[in-house]
Tab-separated table of C-alpha atoms in Angstrom:
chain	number	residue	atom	x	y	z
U	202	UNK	CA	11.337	-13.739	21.486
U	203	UNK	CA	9.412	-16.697	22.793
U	204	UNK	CA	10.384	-20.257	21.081
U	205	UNK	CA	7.650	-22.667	20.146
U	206	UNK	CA	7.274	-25.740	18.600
U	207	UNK	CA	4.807	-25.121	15.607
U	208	UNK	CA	3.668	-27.559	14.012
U	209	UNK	CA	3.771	-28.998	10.488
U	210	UNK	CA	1.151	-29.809	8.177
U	211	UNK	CA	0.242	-33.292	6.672
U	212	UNK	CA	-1.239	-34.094	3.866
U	213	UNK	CA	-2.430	-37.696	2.335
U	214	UNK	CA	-0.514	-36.982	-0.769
U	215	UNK	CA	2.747	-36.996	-2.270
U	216	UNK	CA	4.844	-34.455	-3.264
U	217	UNK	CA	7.288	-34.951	-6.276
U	218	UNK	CA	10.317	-32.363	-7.054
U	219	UNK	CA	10.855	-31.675	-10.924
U	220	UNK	CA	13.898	-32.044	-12.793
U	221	UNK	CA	15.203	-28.339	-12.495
U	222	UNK	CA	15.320	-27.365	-9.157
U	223	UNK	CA	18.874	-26.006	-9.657
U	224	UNK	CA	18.504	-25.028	-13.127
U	225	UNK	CA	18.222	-21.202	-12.424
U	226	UNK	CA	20.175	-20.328	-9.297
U	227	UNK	CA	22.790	-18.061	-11.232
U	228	UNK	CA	19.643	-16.484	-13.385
U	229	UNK	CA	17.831	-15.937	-10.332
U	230	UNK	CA	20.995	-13.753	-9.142
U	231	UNK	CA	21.173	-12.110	-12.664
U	232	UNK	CA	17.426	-11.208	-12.607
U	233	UNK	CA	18.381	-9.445	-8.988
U	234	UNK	CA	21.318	-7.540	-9.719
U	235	UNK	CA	19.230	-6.320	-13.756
U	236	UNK	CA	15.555	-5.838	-13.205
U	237	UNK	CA	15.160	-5.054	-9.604
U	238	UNK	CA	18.288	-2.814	-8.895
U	239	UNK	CA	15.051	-0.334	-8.155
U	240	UNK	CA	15.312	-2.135	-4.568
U	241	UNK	CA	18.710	-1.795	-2.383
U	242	UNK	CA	21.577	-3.665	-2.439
U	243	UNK	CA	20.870	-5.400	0.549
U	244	UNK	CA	17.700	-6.466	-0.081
U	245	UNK	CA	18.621	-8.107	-3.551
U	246	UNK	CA	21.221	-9.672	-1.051
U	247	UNK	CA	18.818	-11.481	1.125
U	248	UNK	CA	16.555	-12.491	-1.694
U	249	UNK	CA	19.979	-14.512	-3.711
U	250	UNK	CA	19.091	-16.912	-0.663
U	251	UNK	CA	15.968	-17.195	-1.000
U	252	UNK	CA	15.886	-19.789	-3.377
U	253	UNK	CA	12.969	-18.559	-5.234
U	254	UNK	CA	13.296	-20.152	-8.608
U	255	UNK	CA	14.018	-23.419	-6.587
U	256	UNK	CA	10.718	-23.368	-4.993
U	257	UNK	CA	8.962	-23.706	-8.441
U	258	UNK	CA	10.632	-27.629	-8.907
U	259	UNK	CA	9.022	-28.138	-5.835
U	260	UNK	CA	5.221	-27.068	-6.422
U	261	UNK	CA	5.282	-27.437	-10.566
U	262	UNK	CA	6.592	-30.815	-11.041
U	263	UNK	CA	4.745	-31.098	-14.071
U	264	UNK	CA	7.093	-29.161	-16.225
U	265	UNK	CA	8.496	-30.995	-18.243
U	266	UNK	CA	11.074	-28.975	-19.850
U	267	UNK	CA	13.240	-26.236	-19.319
U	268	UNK	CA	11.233	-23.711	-21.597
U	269	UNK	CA	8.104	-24.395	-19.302
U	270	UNK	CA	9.632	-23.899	-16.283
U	271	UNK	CA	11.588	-20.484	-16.625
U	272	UNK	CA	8.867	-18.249	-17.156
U	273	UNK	CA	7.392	-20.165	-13.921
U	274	UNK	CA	10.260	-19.002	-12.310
U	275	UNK	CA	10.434	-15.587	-13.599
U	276	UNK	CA	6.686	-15.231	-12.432
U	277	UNK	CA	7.443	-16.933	-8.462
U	278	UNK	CA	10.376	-13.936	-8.319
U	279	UNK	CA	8.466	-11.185	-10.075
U	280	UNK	CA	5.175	-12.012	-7.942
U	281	UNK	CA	6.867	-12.182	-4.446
U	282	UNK	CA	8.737	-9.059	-4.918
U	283	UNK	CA	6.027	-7.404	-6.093
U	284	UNK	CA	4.361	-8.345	-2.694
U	285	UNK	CA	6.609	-7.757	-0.622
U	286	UNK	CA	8.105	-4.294	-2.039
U	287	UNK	CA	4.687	-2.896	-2.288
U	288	UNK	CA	3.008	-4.540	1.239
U	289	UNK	CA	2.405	-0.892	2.882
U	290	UNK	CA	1.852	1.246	-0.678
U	291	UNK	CA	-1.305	3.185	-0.081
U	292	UNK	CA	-3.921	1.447	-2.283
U	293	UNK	CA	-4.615	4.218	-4.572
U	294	UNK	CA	-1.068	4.061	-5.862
U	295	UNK	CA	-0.911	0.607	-5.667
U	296	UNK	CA	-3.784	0.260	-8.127
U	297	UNK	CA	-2.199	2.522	-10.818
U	298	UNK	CA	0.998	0.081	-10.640
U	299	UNK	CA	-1.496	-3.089	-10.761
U	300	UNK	CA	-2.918	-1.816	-13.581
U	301	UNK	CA	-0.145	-0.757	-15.463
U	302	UNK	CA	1.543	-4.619	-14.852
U	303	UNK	CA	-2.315	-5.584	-16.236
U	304	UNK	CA	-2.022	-3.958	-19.226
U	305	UNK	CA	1.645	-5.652	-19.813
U	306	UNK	CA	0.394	-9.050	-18.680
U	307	UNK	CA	-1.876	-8.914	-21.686
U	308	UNK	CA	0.692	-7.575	-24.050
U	309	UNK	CA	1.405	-4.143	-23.758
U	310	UNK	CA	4.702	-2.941	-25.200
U	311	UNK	CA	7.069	-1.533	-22.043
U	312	UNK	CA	7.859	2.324	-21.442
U	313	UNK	CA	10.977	3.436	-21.095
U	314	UNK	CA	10.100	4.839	-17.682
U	315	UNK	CA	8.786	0.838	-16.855
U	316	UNK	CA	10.915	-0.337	-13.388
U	317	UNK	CA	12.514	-3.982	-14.304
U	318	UNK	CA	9.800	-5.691	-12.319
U	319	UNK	CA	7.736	-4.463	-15.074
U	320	UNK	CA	10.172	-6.138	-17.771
U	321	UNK	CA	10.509	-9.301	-16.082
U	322	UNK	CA	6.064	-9.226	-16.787
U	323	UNK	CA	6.504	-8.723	-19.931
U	324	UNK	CA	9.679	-11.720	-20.407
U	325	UNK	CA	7.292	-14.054	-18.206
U	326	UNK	CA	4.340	-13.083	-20.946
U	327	UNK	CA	6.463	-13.510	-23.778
U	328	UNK	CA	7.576	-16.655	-22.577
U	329	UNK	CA	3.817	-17.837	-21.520
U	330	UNK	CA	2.728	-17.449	-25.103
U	331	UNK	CA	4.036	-20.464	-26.886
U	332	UNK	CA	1.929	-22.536	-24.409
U	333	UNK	CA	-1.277	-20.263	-23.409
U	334	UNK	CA	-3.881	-18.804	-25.723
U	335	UNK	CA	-6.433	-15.497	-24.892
U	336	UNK	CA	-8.656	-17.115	-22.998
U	337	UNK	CA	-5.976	-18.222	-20.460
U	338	UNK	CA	-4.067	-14.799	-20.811
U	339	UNK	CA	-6.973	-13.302	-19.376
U	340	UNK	CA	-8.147	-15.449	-16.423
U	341	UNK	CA	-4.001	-15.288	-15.320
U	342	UNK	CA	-4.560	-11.194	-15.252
U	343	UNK	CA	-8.060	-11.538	-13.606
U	344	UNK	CA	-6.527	-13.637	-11.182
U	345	UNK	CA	-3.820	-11.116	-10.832
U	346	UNK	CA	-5.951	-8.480	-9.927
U	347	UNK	CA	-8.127	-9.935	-7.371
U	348	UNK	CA	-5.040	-11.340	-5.243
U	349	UNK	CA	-3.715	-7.440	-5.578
U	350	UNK	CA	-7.587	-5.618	-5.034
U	351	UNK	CA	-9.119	-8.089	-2.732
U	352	UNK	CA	-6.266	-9.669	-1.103
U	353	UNK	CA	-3.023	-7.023	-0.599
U	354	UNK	CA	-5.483	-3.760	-0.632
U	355	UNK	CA	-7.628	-5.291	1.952
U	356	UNK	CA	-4.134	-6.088	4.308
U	357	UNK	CA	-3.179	-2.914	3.940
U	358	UNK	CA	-5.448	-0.794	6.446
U	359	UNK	CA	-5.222	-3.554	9.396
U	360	UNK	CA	-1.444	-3.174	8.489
U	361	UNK	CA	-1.054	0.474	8.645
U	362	UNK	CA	-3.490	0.431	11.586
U	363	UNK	CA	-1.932	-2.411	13.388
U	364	UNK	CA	-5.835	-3.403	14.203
U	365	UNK	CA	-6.354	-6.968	14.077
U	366	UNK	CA	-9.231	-8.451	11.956
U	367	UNK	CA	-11.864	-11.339	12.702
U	368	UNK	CA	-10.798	-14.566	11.907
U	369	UNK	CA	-13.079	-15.284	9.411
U	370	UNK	CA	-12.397	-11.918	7.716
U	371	UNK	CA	-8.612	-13.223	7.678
U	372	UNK	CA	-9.582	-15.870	6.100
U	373	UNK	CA	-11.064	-14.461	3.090
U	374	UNK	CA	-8.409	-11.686	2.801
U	375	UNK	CA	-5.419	-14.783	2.843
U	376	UNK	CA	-7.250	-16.474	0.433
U	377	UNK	CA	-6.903	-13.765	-2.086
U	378	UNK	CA	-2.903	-12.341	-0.345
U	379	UNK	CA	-1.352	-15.727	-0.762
U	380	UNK	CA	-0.993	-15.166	-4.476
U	381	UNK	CA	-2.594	-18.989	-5.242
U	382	UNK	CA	-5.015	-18.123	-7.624
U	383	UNK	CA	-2.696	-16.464	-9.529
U	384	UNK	CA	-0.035	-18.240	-9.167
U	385	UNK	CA	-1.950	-21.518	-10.187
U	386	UNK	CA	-2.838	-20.607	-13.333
U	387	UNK	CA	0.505	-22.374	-15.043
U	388	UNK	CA	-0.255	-25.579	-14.068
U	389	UNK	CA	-2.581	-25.880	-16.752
U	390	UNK	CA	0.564	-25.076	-18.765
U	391	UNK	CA	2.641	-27.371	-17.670
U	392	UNK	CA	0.434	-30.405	-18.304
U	393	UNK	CA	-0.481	-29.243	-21.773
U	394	UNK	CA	-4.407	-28.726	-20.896
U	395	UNK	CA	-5.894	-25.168	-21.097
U	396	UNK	CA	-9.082	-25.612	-19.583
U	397	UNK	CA	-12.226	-24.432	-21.315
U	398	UNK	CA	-14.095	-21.398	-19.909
U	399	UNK	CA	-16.870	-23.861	-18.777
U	400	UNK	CA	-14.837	-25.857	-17.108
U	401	UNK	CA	-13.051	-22.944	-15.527
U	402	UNK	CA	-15.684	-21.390	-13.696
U	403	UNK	CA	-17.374	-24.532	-12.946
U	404	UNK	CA	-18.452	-24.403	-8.970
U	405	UNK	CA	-16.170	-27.726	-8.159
U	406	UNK	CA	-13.184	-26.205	-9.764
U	407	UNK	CA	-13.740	-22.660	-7.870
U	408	UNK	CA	-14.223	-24.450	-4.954
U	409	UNK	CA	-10.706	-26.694	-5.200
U	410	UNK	CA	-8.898	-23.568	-5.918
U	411	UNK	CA	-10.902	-22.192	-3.110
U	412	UNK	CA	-9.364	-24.605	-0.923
U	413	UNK	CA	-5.900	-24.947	-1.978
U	414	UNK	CA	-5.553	-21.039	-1.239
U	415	UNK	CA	-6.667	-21.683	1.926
U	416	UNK	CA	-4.906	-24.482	2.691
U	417	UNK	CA	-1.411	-23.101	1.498
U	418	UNK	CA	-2.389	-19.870	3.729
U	419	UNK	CA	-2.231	-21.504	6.853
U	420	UNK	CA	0.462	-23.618	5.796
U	421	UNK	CA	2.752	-20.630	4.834
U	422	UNK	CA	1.198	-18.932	8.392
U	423	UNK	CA	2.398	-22.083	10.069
U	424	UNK	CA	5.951	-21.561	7.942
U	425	UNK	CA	6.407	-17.854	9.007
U	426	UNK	CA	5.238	-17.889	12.802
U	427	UNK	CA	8.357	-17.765	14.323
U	428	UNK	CA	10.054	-15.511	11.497
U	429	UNK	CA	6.777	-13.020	12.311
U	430	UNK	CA	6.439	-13.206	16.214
U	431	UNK	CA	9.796	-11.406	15.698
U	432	UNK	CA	8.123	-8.419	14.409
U	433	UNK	CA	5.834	-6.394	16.109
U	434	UNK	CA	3.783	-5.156	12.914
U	435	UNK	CA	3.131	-8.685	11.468
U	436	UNK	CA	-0.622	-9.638	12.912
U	437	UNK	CA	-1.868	-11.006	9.907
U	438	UNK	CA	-1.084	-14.692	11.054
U	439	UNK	CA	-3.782	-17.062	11.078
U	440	UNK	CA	-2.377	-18.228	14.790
U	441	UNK	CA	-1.776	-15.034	16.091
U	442	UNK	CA	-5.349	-13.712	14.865
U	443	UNK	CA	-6.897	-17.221	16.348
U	444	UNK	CA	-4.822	-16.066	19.935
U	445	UNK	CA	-5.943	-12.728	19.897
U	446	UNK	CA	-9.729	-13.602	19.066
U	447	UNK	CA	-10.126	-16.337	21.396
U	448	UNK	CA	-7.582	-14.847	23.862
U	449	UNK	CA	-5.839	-18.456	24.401
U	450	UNK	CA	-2.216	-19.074	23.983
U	451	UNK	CA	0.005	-19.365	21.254
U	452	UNK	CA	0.630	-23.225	21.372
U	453	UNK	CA	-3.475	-23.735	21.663
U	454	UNK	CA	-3.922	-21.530	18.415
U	455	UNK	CA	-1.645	-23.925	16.758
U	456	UNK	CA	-4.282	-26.421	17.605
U	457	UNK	CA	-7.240	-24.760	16.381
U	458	UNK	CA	-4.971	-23.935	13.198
U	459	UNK	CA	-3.870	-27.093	12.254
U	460	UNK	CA	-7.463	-28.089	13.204
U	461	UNK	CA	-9.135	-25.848	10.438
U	462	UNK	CA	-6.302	-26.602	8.168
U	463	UNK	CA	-7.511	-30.285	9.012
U	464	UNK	CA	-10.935	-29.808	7.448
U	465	UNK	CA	-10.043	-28.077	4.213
U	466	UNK	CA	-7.759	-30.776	3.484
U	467	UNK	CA	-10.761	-33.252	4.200
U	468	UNK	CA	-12.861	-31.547	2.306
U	469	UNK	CA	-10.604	-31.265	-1.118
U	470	UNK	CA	-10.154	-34.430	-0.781
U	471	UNK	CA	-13.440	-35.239	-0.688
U	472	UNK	CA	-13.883	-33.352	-4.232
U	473	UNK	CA	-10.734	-34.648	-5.851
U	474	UNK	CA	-12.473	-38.053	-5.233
U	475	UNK	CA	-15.916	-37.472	-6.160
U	476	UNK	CA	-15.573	-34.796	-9.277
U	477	UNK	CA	-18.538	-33.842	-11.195
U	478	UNK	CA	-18.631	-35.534	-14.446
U	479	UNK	CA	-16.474	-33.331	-17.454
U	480	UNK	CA	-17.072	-35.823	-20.054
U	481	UNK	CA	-14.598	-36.136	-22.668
U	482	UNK	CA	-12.324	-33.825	-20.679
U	483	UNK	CA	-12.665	-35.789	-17.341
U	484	UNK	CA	-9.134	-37.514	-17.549
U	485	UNK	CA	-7.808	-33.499	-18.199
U	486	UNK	CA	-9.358	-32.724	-15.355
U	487	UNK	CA	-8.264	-35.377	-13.002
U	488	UNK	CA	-4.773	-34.752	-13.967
U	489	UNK	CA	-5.505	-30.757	-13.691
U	490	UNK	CA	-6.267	-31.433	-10.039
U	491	UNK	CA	-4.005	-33.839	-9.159
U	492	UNK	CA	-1.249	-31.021	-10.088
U	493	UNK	CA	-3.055	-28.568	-7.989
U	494	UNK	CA	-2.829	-30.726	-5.521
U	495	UNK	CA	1.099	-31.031	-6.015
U	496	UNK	CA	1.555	-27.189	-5.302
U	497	UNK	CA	0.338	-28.031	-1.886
U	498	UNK	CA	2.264	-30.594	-0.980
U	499	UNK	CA	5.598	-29.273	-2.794
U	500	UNK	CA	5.058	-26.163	-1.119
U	501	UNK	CA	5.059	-27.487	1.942
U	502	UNK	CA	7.995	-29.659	1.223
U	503	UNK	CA	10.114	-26.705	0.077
U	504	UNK	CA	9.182	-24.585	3.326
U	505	UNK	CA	11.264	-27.863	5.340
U	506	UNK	CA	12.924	-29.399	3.113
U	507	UNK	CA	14.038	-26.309	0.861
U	508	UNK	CA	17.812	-24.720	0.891
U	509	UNK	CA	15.840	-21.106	1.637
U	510	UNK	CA	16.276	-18.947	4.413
U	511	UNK	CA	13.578	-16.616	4.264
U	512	UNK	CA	11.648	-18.459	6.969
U	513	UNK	CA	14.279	-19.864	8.734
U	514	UNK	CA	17.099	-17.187	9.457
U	515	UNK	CA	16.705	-14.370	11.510
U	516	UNK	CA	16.539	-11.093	9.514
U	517	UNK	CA	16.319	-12.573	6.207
U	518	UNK	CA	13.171	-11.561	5.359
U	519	UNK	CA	13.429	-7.836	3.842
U	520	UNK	CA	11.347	-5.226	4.792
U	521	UNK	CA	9.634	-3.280	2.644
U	522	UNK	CA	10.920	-0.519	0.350
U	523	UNK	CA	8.340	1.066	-1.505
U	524	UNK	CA	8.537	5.185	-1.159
U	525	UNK	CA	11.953	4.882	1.047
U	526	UNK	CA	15.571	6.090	-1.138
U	527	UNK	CA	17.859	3.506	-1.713
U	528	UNK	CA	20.073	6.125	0.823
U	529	UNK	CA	17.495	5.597	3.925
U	530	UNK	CA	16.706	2.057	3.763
U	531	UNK	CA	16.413	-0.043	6.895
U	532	UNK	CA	19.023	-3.158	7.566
């Protein structure tokens, strides 16, 4: 495997660490070994170093208190091992199970047929409600099922097919695969500010969120190069699409990545600086994007500064397990 020296995103911000970024490393191992026994032993292995739950310190520094960050953390576990157990499910089954974690997102009572990712949904929701009304209940599920529908489902085909897709069709399929959208919608949590609809769907806000799933798309790209060179089936790198579209090498595609990566960072800054006027909610606001903005750069700290090895160590990244026995399942 060739050896190259990627390079690392920078950003004009901070990033700050919260108070519990050890607070759930033997909870994180208990979730494993109760709710997701579904996947193989050696899987649930390689995730216990992971550091999951840690990663949530790093891009939610706004949580205050131990309350609001441990559904946080159930949600980063639940979410990624959603994503990466399901990655080559054929998308009509993968939309029954996306609907069925819908309906408990929203407060559906569990089946006793339910797999324990489903029950660790419904112990995130539970725990979501003492700080989230409807309104937010429901853009967190909508978000939900756009990152499945038009992020994962649209992978899934150039996946299976091992065909490579345009760069700027990449682009809007990461946007929606990297999970952002949905797994932004707890900030708002954390700093005690549910935004109202209005201000919600305003264009400026879309377009921030826009760019910070963007931005941490190439950055987790950037993160996972050298893990996914390794692997013949991974071609849904920013870099690697870049090479294969503009048929240069892999050290100029870092260029042009970091160059794009370059101009959405510009440009959010740009809006952070010069947001439309939200009147008596414009301090809300402010501090709403300013904690956005913290998921970037905590993110980014964590992926180099973290204690996990799923970027880092060779074969620590699982494969996936969806329709394979627990008695046929690859090392």
């Amino acid at each position: 495997m060739k050896i190259i020296n990627v390079p690392i995103p920078k950003y004009p911000w901070p990033y700050l660490v919260g108070p519990f970024v050890e607070s759930f490393t033997q909870d994180e191992i208990d979730w494993y070994d109760t709710d997701f026994t579904f996947m193989s032993e050696a899987t649930r292995e390689k995730y216990k170093k992971h550091g999951l739950a840690q990663a949530t310190s790093y891009m939610f520094p706004g949580a205050d208190t131990i309350e609001k960050i441990r559904p946080i953390c159930r949600f980063m576990i639940w979410l990624t091992l959603y994503d990466d157990y399901y990655e080559l499910c054929p998308v009509d089954e993968l939309a029954v199970i996306r609907d069925r974690i819908m309906e408990v997102m929203l407060g559906a009572s569990l089946k006793p047929d339910d797999i324990g990712l489903i029950r660790q949904v419904a112990y995130c929701r539970d725990e979501f409600r003492p700080y989230a009304n409807n309104e937010w209940f429901d853009r967190w599920t909508q978000a939900f099922y756009r990152y499945t529908t038009y992020g994962l489902m649209e992978e899934t085909p150039y996946k299976l097919s091992g065909k490579m897709p345009t760069l700027n069709n990449l682009l809007l399929i990461r946007e929606y695969s990297i999970s952002m959208y949905t797994f932004g919608e707890p900030v708002e949590l954390t700093i005690d500010f549910i935004m109202p609809g209005y201000i919600a769907e305003h264009p400026a806000i879309q377009r921030i969120k826009m760019l910070m799933c963007r931005i941490i798309a190439i950055q987790n790209d950037l993160a996972s190069l050298q893990k996914e060179l390794a692997v013949e089936t991974e071609i849904l790198n920013i870099v690697l699409v870049i090479q294969h579209q503009y048929k240069i090498s892999l050290e100029e595609a870092c260029v042009e990545t970091i160059r794009i990566h370059d101009e959405y960072v510009k440009e959010l800054q740009d809006m952070e600086t010069n947001l439309p006027d939200f009147g008596i909610y414009q301090k809300d606001v402010e501090k709403y994007i300013y904690y956005m903005i913290l998921m970037i750069t905590g993110l980014g700290a964590w992926y180099y500064k973290g204690t996990s090895s799923r970027y880092t160590v060779p074969g620590a990244f699982p494969k996936p397990e969806y329709g394979i026995t627990s008695s046929n399942v690859p090392e």
